[in-house]
Amino acid sequence: MTIVTAAAASVVAGAALLPNWSAGAAVGADQPTVDPTTKATFQKLADAVFTERTDALLDSGKARNKPLSSRFSGDVRMSSTLSDDEKSALSQLRTRKSRLRALGESYSAGNTKVSLDRTVVQGRHATVQVTETTTLTYKKVSGKKVSGNEPKTTGFQAHHRLTFTADANGNWQLSKIRETDAGYLAVNQPAKPSIKAAPTTADDNMPQAARSATTWPAPSNPKNFSASGYDYKAMAAYAEKYWSNYNPAYPNFNGQGGGGDCTNFVSQSLKAGGWKHVPGYVYDYTKWFGNSDIQSDSFVGVNEFSWFALNSKRATSLANVYQLDVGDVLQMDFDKDGSKDHTMIVTYRSPQGVPYVTYHSTNTYRRSVASIIASYPNAAYYAYRT
């Protein structure tokens, strides 16, 4: 990832150009046309919206006089309803920033860029697919629990679907933003109360993981990195290599509904560190295997992975999430309905005892467990020592 030290200056410079952008939307006999200039303005409005979300998390101490998105008017602008929704989202993110600050974590700089992937126009409706790439720089704060030795940055890629609607004059309004990754797991995305994983079939023989506490500090439980024979550094290296550029040797389940690619990615990382295939029937949770052609449910399913890991003794439950270390696995149940929704792998642990997780859906690099908990304080957490 690239650390952009002048992110704030570049955003301000870009903002000065916004009033001069023209959408160039022409009105045809039946519908407005979307020319390259219009598409560029769609992209720039999206960039402004997601940059505002990133800025809401920064510990810069100085707010903008005017939101970036408010500079758009006329040919392309945000609808009043969505504008109200975004104000609510920014308020939620500022609350998240306060919870993070209480844990000793802050961001000193941020950089958000949006690329336009696809535009489809049907009548007076335009559906725009974009990819957001954001980097946040961790701020070093002295005298706090989490400070001094964190990674320099955390970063993610998120995919969004934007809906624009044109009026009779060919003016476009951004009316809806939908996240197309599995879950709302980007650092700057407002949390949603309920996220469902793919359905699972359970029976009484399946082992159940114990919930882990999220209190700081955690009881001491150091990891023995030589006892299992696994290469935990290789697990972390694999995850950090493929967090945004997917390994073509495996299928990519992101954006395909269901549970996304999170467990598939973690299984690949564990395999890179020495977990061996247990071949057999794909629906048998006591089996575990995955390649380009076929994957067991335990290789790609959140709950099935938990059942396999515990039943095979390749993993044991940890009492507290802050006991996690490199190569360990963290799972979440967002709505506490008993079905786990998301899987992540630890790729770094600070000397202060804070684990940092890397995951797919949304593709994320070295996000602190403190940040996850600050975003989802009411979720249930399951920590596994591998």
C-alpha positions in Angstrom: 0.0 0.0 0.0 1.0 3.6 -0.5 1.0 6.1 2.3 -0.2 9.4 1.1 1.1 12.0 3.5 -0.5 15.0 1.7 -3.9 13.4 1.5 -5.7 16.3 3.1 -4.1 18.9 0.8 -4.9 16.9 -2.3 -8.5 16.6 -1.3 -8.9 20.3 -0.6 -7.3 21.1 -4.0 -9.7 18.7 -5.6 -12.6 20.2 -3.8 -11.9 23.7 -5.3 -12.5 22.2 -8.7 -15.9 20.8 -7.9 -18.1 23.8 -8.8 -16.6 23.8 -12.3 -17.4 20.2 -13.1 -20.2 19.9 -15.6 -22.1 16.6 -15.9 -22.8 17.1 -19.6 -26.1 15.2 -19.4 -28.1 15.7 -22.6 -31.8 15.0 -22.9 -32.8 12.7 -25.7 -36.2 11.9 -27.0 -36.8 9.2 -24.4 -34.0 9.4 -21.9 -30.9 11.5 -21.0 -27.6 10.3 -22.4 -24.6 9.6 -20.1 -21.5 10.9 -21.9 -17.9 10.5 -20.5 -18.2 13.8 -18.7 -21.3 12.7 -16.9 -19.6 9.4 -15.9 -16.6 11.4 -14.6 -18.9 13.5 -12.5 -20.7 10.4 -11.1 -17.2 9.1 -10.0 -16.2 12.5 -8.5 -19.4 12.7 -6.4 -18.8 9.1 -5.2 -15.3 10.1 -4.3 -16.5 13.1 -2.3 -19.1 11.0 -0.4 -16.5 8.3 0.6 -13.8 10.9 1.3 -16.2 12.5 3.8 -16.7 9.2 5.5 -12.9 8.8 5.8 -12.5 12.3 7.1 -15.0 11.7 9.8 -12.6 9.2 11.4 -9.5 11.5 11.3 -8.1 13.0 14.4 -7.2 16.2 12.6 -9.1 18.5 14.8 -10.4 20.7 12.0 -13.7 20.1 10.2 -14.5 21.3 6.7 -16.5 24.5 6.4 -18.7 22.8 3.8 -19.1 19.1 3.0 -17.5 18.0 -0.3 -20.7 16.5 -1.5 -22.6 19.8 -1.0 -20.5 21.4 -3.7 -22.4 19.3 -6.3 -25.5 20.9 -7.6 -27.4 21.2 -10.9 -26.5 18.5 -13.4 -25.4 16.0 -10.8 -26.1 16.2 -7.1 -27.1 14.1 -4.0 -30.8 13.7 -3.2 -32.1 15.3 -0.1 -33.0 12.0 1.4 -29.5 10.5 0.8 -27.9 13.7 2.1 -29.8 13.2 5.4 -28.7 9.5 5.5 -25.1 10.5 4.9 -25.3 13.1 7.8 -26.5 10.3 10.0 -23.7 8.0 8.8 -21.0 10.7 9.5 -22.4 11.2 13.0 -22.1 7.4 13.6 -18.5 7.4 12.3 -17.6 10.3 14.6 -19.0 8.3 17.5 -16.8 5.4 16.3 -13.8 7.7 16.3 -14.5 8.7 19.9 -14.7 5.0 21.0 -11.5 4.3 19.2 -9.8 7.3 20.9 -10.8 5.9 24.2 -9.0 2.7 23.3 -5.9 4.8 22.4 -6.3 4.5 18.6 -6.5 7.4 16.2 -5.9 8.1 12.5 -3.7 11.1 11.6 -4.4 11.0 7.8 -6.5 9.3 5.3 -6.7 9.0 1.5 -9.7 7.8 -0.4 -9.9 7.2 -4.2 -12.8 5.9 -6.2 -12.6 4.2 -9.6 -15.6 3.7 -11.8 -16.0 0.1 -12.8 -19.3 0.1 -14.8 -22.2 2.3 -15.7 -25.6 0.9 -16.9 -28.4 3.2 -18.0 -32.0 2.1 -18.2 -34.4 4.9 -19.0 -33.8 7.7 -16.4 -31.9 5.4 -14.0 -28.2 4.9 -14.0 -26.5 2.1 -11.9 -22.9 2.9 -11.3 -20.4 0.3 -9.9 -17.4 1.8 -8.1 -14.4 0.5 -6.2 -13.2 2.6 -3.2 -9.6 2.3 -2.1 -8.8 3.9 1.3 -5.7 4.1 3.4 -5.7 5.4 7.0 -2.5 6.3 8.8 -2.3 5.3 12.4 -1.6 8.2 14.7 1.0 7.6 17.4 -0.5 8.6 20.7 1.7 8.6 23.8 0.4 7.4 27.1 -2.3 5.2 25.7 -2.9 1.5 25.8 -2.4 1.1 22.1 0.5 3.1 20.8 4.0 3.3 19.5 4.4 0.0 17.6 1.3 -0.4 15.4 1.6 -0.8 11.7 1.9 2.5 9.9 -1.4 2.1 8.0 -4.5 0.1 7.6 -6.2 -0.1 4.2 -9.2 -1.6 2.5 -11.0 -1.9 -0.8 -14.8 -1.7 -0.9 -17.2 -2.1 -3.7 -20.4 0.0 -4.0 -23.4 0.2 -6.3 -24.7 3.8 -6.7 -28.1 4.6 -8.2 -28.7 7.9 -10.0 -32.1 9.1 -11.3 -32.5 11.8 -13.9 -35.3 14.4 -13.9 -37.1 15.8 -17.1 -34.3 18.2 -17.7 -31.6 15.6 -17.6 -30.3 16.5 -14.1 -29.0 13.4 -12.2 -29.5 12.8 -8.5 -27.6 10.2 -6.5 -30.4 8.5 -4.6 -29.0 5.3 -3.2 -25.7 3.7 -2.1 -25.5 0.0 -1.6 -22.4 -1.9 -0.4 -21.9 -5.0 -2.7 -19.3 -6.8 -0.5 -20.5 -9.3 2.1 -21.1 -7.2 5.1 -20.4 -3.6 6.2 -16.8 -4.2 7.2 -14.8 -1.2 5.9 -13.4 1.0 8.6 -15.4 4.0 7.3 -18.7 2.3 6.6 -21.6 2.8 9.0 -22.4 -0.5 10.8 -25.6 -2.3 10.0 -27.4 -4.1 12.8 -27.8 -7.5 11.1 -25.8 -9.3 8.6 -26.7 -12.9 7.6 -24.2 -15.5 6.7 -25.1 -18.3 4.2 -27.5 -20.8 5.7 -26.1 -23.8 7.4 -27.3 -27.3 8.3 -26.5 -28.2 11.9 -26.8 -31.3 14.0 -26.2 -32.2 17.6 -22.7 -33.6 17.0 -21.2 -30.3 15.8 -18.8 -28.7 18.3 -19.7 -25.2 19.5 -17.2 -22.5 20.0 -17.1 -20.6 23.2 -17.7 -16.8 23.0 -14.7 -14.6 23.7 -14.6 -11.6 26.0 -13.6 -8.2 24.5 -12.3 -6.6 27.7 -8.9 -5.0 28.0 -6.4 -6.1 29.2 -6.7 -9.8 28.5 -5.5 -12.6 30.8 -2.0 -13.7 29.7 -2.1 -16.6 27.3 1.1 -16.5 25.1 1.2 -18.5 21.9 3.7 -21.3 21.5 4.8 -20.8 17.9 6.8 -24.0 17.7 4.4 -26.5 19.3 2.1 -27.2 16.4 4.7 -27.3 13.6 2.8 -24.8 11.6 4.4 -21.7 10.0 2.4 -18.8 11.3 4.6 -16.2 9.6 3.8 -17.9 6.3 0.1 -17.6 7.1 0.4 -13.9 7.7 2.6 -13.4 4.7 0.1 -15.1 2.5 -2.8 -13.0 3.8 -0.9 -9.8 3.4 0.1 -10.7 -0.1 -3.4 -11.5 -1.3 -5.6 -9.2 0.8 -6.5 -7.1 -2.3 -5.1 -9.0 -5.2 -6.9 -12.4 -5.0 -4.9 -15.6 -5.7 -6.1 -16.9 -9.1 -5.4 -20.4 -7.9 -8.7 -20.3 -5.9 -12.2 -19.1 -6.7 -13.3 -15.7 -5.6 -16.6 -15.7 -3.8 -16.8 -12.0 -3.0 -19.8 -10.2 -4.4 -21.7 -13.4 -5.1 -24.1 -13.3 -2.2 -24.1 -15.6 0.8 -21.1 -15.4 3.0 -18.6 -13.8 0.6 -14.9 -14.8 0.4 -13.8 -14.3 4.0 -13.5 -17.9 5.1 -12.1 -19.1 1.8 -9.4 -16.5 2.2 -8.6 -17.5 5.8 -8.5 -21.2 4.8 -6.0 -20.4 2.0 -3.8 -18.6 4.5 -3.9 -21.5 7.0 -3.1 -23.9 4.1 -0.1 -21.7 3.2 1.2 -22.2 6.8 0.9 -26.0 6.8 -2.7 -27.0 7.3 -3.2 -30.2 5.3 -6.2 -31.3 3.3 -8.6 -33.8 4.8 -10.3 -35.1 1.7 -13.8 -36.5 1.6 -17.4 -35.4 1.1 -17.8 -31.7 0.5 -20.7 -31.4 3.0 -18.9 -33.3 5.8 -17.6 -30.8 8.3 -15.0 -33.2 9.5 -13.3 -32.8 6.1 -11.3 -29.8 4.9 -9.9 -29.2 1.4 -9.9 -26.5 -1.3 -8.4 -25.8 -4.7 -9.4 -24.1 -7.9 -11.9 -26.8 -8.7 -13.6 -27.9 -5.5 -13.9 -26.7 -1.9 -15.3 -28.4 1.2 -18.0 -26.4 3.1 -15.5 -26.2 5.9 -13.0 -24.5 3.7 -15.4 -21.7 2.6 -18.2 -21.6 5.2 -18.0 -19.6 8.4 -19.8 -22.0 10.7 -18.5 -25.1 9.0 -14.9 -23.9 9.4 -15.5 -23.5 13.1 -16.9 -27.0 13.4 -13.9 -28.5 11.5 -11.3 -26.5 13.4 -12.6 -27.5 16.8 -13.5 -31.1 16.0 -10.0 -31.7 14.4 -8.2 -30.0 17.3 -6.4 -27.7 14.9 -7.9 -24.8 16.9 -9.0 -24.2 20.4 -11.2 -21.3 21.7 -9.6 -18.3 23.4 -11.2 -16.7 26.4 -10.5 -13.1 25.2 -10.0 -11.6 21.7 -6.9 -9.7 22.9 -5.2 -13.1 23.4 -5.1 -13.6 19.6 -1.7 -13.8 18.0 -0.3 -14.2 14.5 -2.0 -17.0 12.6 -5.0 -17.1 14.9 -8.6 -16.7 13.7 -11.3 -14.3 14.8 -15.0 -14.8 13.9 -18.0 -12.6 14.5 -21.8 -13.0 14.9 -23.1 -9.6 14.2 -26.6 -10.1 15.5 -25.9 -12.8 18.1 -28.4 -15.2 16.5 -26.0 -18.1 17.0 -24.8 -18.2 13.4 -21.4 -16.8 12.8 -21.1 -14.2 10.0 -17.5 -13.4 9.3 -13.9 -14.8 9.5 -10.6 -13.0 9.8 -7.0 -13.9 10.4 -4.4 -12.2 12.6 -1.4 -11.0 10.7 0.3 -8.8 13.3 0.2 -8.3 17.1 1.7 -5.2 18.7 4.0 -5.3 21.7 1.1 -3.7 23.6 -1.0 -6.8 22.9 -3.3 -5.6 20.2 -4.0 -8.1 17.4 -4.5 -6.8 13.8 -6.6 -8.7 11.4 -6.6 -9.0 7.6 -9.6 -10.2 5.7 -11.7 -10.4 2.5 -15.2 -9.1 2.1 -14.4 -6.2 2.5 -10.7 -6.6 1.5 -8.9 -5.2 4.5 -5.2 -5.0 5.6 -4.1 -4.9 9.3 -7.2 -3.5 11.0 -6.9 -3.5 14.8 -9.3 -5.7 16.8 -9.9 -2.6 18.8 -11.3 -0.9 15.7 -13.5 -4.0 15.0 -15.0 -3.9 18.5 -15.5 -0.1 18.3 -17.4 -0.6 15.1 -19.5 -3.5 16.4 -19.7 -3.3 20.2 -22.8 -5.4 20.3 -21.5 -8.4 18.2 -20.5 -11.7 19.6 -16.9 -12.7 19.1 -15.2 -16.0 18.8 -11.4 -16.2 19.0 -9.4 -19.3 18.0 -5.9 -20.3 18.7 -4.5 -22.3 15.7 
